[in-house]
Coordinates of C-alpha atoms in Angstrom, one line a residue:
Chain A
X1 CA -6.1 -3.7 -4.4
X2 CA -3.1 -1.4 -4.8
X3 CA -3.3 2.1 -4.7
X4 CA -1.7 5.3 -5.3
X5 CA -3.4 8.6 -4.6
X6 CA -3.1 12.3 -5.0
X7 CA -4.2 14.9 -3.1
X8 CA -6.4 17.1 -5.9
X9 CA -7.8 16.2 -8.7
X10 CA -7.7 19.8 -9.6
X11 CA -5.6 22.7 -8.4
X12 CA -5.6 26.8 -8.8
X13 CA -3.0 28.1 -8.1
X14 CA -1.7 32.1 -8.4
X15 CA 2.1 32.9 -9.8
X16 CA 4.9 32.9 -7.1
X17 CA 2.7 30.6 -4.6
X18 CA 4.5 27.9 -3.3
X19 CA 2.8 24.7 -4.5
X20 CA 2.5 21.2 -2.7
X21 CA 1.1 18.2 -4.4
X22 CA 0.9 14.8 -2.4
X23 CA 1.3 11.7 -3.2
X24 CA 0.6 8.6 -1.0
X25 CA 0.6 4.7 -2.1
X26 CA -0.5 1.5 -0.1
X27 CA 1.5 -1.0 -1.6
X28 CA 5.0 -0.5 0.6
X29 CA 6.9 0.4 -2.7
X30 CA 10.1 1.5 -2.4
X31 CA 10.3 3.4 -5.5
X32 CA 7.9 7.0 -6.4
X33 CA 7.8 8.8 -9.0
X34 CA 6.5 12.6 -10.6
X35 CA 5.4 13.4 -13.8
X36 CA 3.9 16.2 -15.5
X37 CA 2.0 15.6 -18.9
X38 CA 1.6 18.0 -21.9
X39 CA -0.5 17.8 -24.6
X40 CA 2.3 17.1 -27.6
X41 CA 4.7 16.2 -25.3
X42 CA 3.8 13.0 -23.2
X43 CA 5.0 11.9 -19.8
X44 CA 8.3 13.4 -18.7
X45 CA 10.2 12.4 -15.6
X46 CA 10.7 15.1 -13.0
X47 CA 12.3 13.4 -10.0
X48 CA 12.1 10.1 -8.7
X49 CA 12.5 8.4 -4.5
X50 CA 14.2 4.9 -4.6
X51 CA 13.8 5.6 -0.6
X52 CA 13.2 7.4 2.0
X53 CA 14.7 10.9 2.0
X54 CA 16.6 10.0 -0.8
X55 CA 15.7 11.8 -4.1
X56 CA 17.1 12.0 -7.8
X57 CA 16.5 14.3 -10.6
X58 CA 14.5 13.0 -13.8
X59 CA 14.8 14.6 -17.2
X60 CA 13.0 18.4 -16.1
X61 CA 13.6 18.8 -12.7
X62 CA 14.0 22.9 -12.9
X63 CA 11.6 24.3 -10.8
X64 CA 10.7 21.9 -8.6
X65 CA 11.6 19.9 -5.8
X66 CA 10.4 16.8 -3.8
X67 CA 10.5 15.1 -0.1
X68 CA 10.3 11.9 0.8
X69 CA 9.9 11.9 4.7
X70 CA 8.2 8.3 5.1
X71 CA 7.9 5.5 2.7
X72 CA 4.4 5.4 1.1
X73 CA 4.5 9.6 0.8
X74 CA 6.3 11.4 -1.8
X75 CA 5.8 15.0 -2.1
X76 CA 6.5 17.9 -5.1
X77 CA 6.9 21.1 -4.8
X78 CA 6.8 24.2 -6.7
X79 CA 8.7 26.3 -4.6
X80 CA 7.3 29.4 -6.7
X81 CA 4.7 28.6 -8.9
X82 CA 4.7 29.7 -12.8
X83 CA 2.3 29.5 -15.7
X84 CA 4.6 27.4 -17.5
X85 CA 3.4 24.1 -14.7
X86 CA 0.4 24.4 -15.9
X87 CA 0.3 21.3 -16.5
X88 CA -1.1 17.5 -15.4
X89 CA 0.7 16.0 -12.9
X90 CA 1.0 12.4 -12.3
X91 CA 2.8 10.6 -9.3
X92 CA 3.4 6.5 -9.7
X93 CA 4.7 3.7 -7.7
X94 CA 6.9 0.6 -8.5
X95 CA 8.8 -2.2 -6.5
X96 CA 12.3 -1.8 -6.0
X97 CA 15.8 -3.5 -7.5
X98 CA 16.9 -5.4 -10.6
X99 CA 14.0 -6.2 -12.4
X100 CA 11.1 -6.3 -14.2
X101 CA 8.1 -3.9 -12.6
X102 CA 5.2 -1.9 -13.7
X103 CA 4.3 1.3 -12.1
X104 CA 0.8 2.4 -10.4
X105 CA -0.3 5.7 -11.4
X106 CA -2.3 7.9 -9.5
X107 CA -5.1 9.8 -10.8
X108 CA -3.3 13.3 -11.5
X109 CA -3.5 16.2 -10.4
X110 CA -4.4 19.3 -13.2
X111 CA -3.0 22.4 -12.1
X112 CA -3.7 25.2 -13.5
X113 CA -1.3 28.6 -12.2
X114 CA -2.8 32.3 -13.4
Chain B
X1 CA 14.4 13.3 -26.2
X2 CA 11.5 10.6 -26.2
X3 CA 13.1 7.0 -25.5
X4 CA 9.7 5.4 -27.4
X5 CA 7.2 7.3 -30.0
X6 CA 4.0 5.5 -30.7
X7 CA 2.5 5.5 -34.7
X8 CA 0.1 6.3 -35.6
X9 CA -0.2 9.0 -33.5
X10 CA -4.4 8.8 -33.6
X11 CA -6.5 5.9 -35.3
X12 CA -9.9 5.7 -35.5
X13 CA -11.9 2.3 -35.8
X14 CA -15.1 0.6 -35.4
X15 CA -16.6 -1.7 -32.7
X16 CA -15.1 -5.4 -33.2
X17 CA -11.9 -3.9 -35.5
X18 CA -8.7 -5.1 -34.8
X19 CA -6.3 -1.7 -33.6
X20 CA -2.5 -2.1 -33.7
X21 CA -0.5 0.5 -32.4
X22 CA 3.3 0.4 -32.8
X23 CA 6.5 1.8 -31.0
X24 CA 9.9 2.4 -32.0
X25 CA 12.7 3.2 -30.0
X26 CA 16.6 4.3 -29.9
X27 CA 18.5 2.1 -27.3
X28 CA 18.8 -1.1 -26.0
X29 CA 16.0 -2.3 -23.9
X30 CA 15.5 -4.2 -19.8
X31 CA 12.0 -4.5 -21.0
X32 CA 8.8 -2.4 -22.6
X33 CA 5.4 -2.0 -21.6
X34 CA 2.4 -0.6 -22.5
X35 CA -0.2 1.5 -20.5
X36 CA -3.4 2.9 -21.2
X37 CA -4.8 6.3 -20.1
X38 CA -8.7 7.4 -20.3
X39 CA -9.3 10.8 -20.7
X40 CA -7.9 12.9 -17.7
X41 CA -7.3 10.0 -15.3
X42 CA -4.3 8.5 -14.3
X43 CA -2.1 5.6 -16.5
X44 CA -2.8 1.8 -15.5
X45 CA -0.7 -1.1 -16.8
X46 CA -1.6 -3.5 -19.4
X47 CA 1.6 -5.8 -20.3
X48 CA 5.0 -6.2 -19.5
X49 CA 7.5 -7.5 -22.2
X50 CA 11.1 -8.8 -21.3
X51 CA 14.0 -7.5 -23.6
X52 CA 14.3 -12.3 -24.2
X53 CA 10.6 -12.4 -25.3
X54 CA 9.2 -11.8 -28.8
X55 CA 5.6 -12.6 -28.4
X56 CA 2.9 -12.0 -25.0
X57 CA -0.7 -12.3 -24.7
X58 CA -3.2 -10.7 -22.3
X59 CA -6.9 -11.5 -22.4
X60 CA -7.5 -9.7 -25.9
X61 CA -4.1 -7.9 -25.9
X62 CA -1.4 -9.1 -28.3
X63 CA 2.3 -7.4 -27.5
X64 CA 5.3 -8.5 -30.1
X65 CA 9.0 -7.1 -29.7
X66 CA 11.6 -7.2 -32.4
X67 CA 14.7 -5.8 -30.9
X68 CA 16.6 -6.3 -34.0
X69 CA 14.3 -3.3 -35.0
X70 CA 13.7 -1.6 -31.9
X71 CA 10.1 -1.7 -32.2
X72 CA 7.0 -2.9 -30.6
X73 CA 3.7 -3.3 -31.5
X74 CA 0.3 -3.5 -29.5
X75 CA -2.9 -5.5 -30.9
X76 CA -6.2 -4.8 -29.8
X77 CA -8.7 -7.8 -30.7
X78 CA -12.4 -7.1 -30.8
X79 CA -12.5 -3.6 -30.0
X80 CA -15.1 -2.0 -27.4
X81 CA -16.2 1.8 -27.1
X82 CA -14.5 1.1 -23.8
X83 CA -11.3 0.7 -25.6
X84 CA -11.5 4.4 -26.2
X85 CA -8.5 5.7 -24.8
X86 CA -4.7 6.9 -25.5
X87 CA -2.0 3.8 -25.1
X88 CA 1.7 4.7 -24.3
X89 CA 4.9 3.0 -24.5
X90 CA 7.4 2.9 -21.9
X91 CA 11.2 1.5 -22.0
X92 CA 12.7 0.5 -19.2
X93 CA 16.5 0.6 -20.0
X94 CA 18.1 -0.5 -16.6
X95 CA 15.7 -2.8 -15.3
X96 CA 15.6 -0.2 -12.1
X97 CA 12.4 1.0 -13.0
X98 CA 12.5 3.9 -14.4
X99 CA 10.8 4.3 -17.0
X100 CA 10.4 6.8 -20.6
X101 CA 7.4 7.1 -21.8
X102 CA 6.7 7.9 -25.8
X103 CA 4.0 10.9 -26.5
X104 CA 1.1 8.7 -27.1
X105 CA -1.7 7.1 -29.5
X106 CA -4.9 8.2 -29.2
X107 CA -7.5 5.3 -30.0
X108 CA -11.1 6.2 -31.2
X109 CA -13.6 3.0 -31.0
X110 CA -16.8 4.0 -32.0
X111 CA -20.2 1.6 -31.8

């Protein structure tokens, strides 16, 4: 059965922390993924990993970053942590190339930052 | 901006209704597909629909796609309480995978 996990189900974090949410799948994909989710505002993209230790920026990158050291781990972080990612956070997985794939979600991460 | 927005954006029905959710969207399409999130967990697939098809079933899942209009629409048969859930819409406009996601409809199936 595939499957995609996250490190917290829930996070606390204080402002200006640095911030690291995991994100590890079993299903040798090629492709990650990290989104946050807002209530009124739906998924948005924040960077994506076609490979390893290659990254690209999504639609609201700012603030954040990502590694991709090995294949089935992609990582985000908030290198200082505002209340403005508050937010859910939701990594996925999908094969690679020309095609037609779904993604596997994760079960999020809420993160709340005081 | 969102690629896909869902209508309506809540709905509210009764065990064994029919739901239909629909989704409208701005550019040409790889493919679209709809996922379903329960409260606070994480999204999980329900169909895939290619940019060539027009009609797909799954189980009691009925996914139509009219290019020509840009829109989609998702039908629910039978509904459970376990339907209870919001339903997204995602376009896929390369084929690469990567995917934009509309803001949501939130379903209500009560007994």
């Amino acid at each position: 059965d595939v499957k995609v996990t996250q490190s917290s189900r829930y996070l606390v974090k204080r402002t200006g922390e640095k911030v690291f949410l995991e994100c590890v799948q079993d299903m040798d994909h090629e492709n990650m993924f990290w989104y946050r989710q807002d209530p009124g505002l739906g998924l948005r993209l924040i960077y994506f990993s076609y490979d390893v230790k290659m990254k690209e920026k999504g639609d609201i990158p700012e603030g954040y970053s990502v590694s991709r050291e090995k294949k089935e781990r992609f990582s985000l972080i908030l290198e200082s942590a505002s209340t403005n990612q508050t937010s859910m956070y939701l990594c996925a997985s999908s094969s690679e190339g020309l095609g037609n794939h779904e993604q596997y979600f994760g079960p999020g991460t809420r993160l709340t930052v005081t | 901006s969102q690629q896909g927005e869902e209508d309506p954006q809540a709905l509210s029905i009764q065990e064994g209704e029919n739901a239909t959710m629909n989704c409208s969207y701005k550019t040409s399409i790889n493919n679209l597909q709809w996922y379903r999130q329960n409260s606070g967990r994480g999204l999980v697939h329900l169909i895939l629909i290619r940019s060539n098809e027009r009609e797909k079933h799954s189980g009691r899942l009925r996914v139509t796609l009219d290019t020509s209009k840009k829109s989609s629409s998702l039908l629910i048969t039978a509904s459970r309480a376990a339907d209870t859930a919001s339903y997204f819409c995602a376009t896929d406009l390369s084929g690469y995978s990567t995917l934009t996601f509309g803001k949501g409809t939130m379903l209500l199936v009560s007994p």
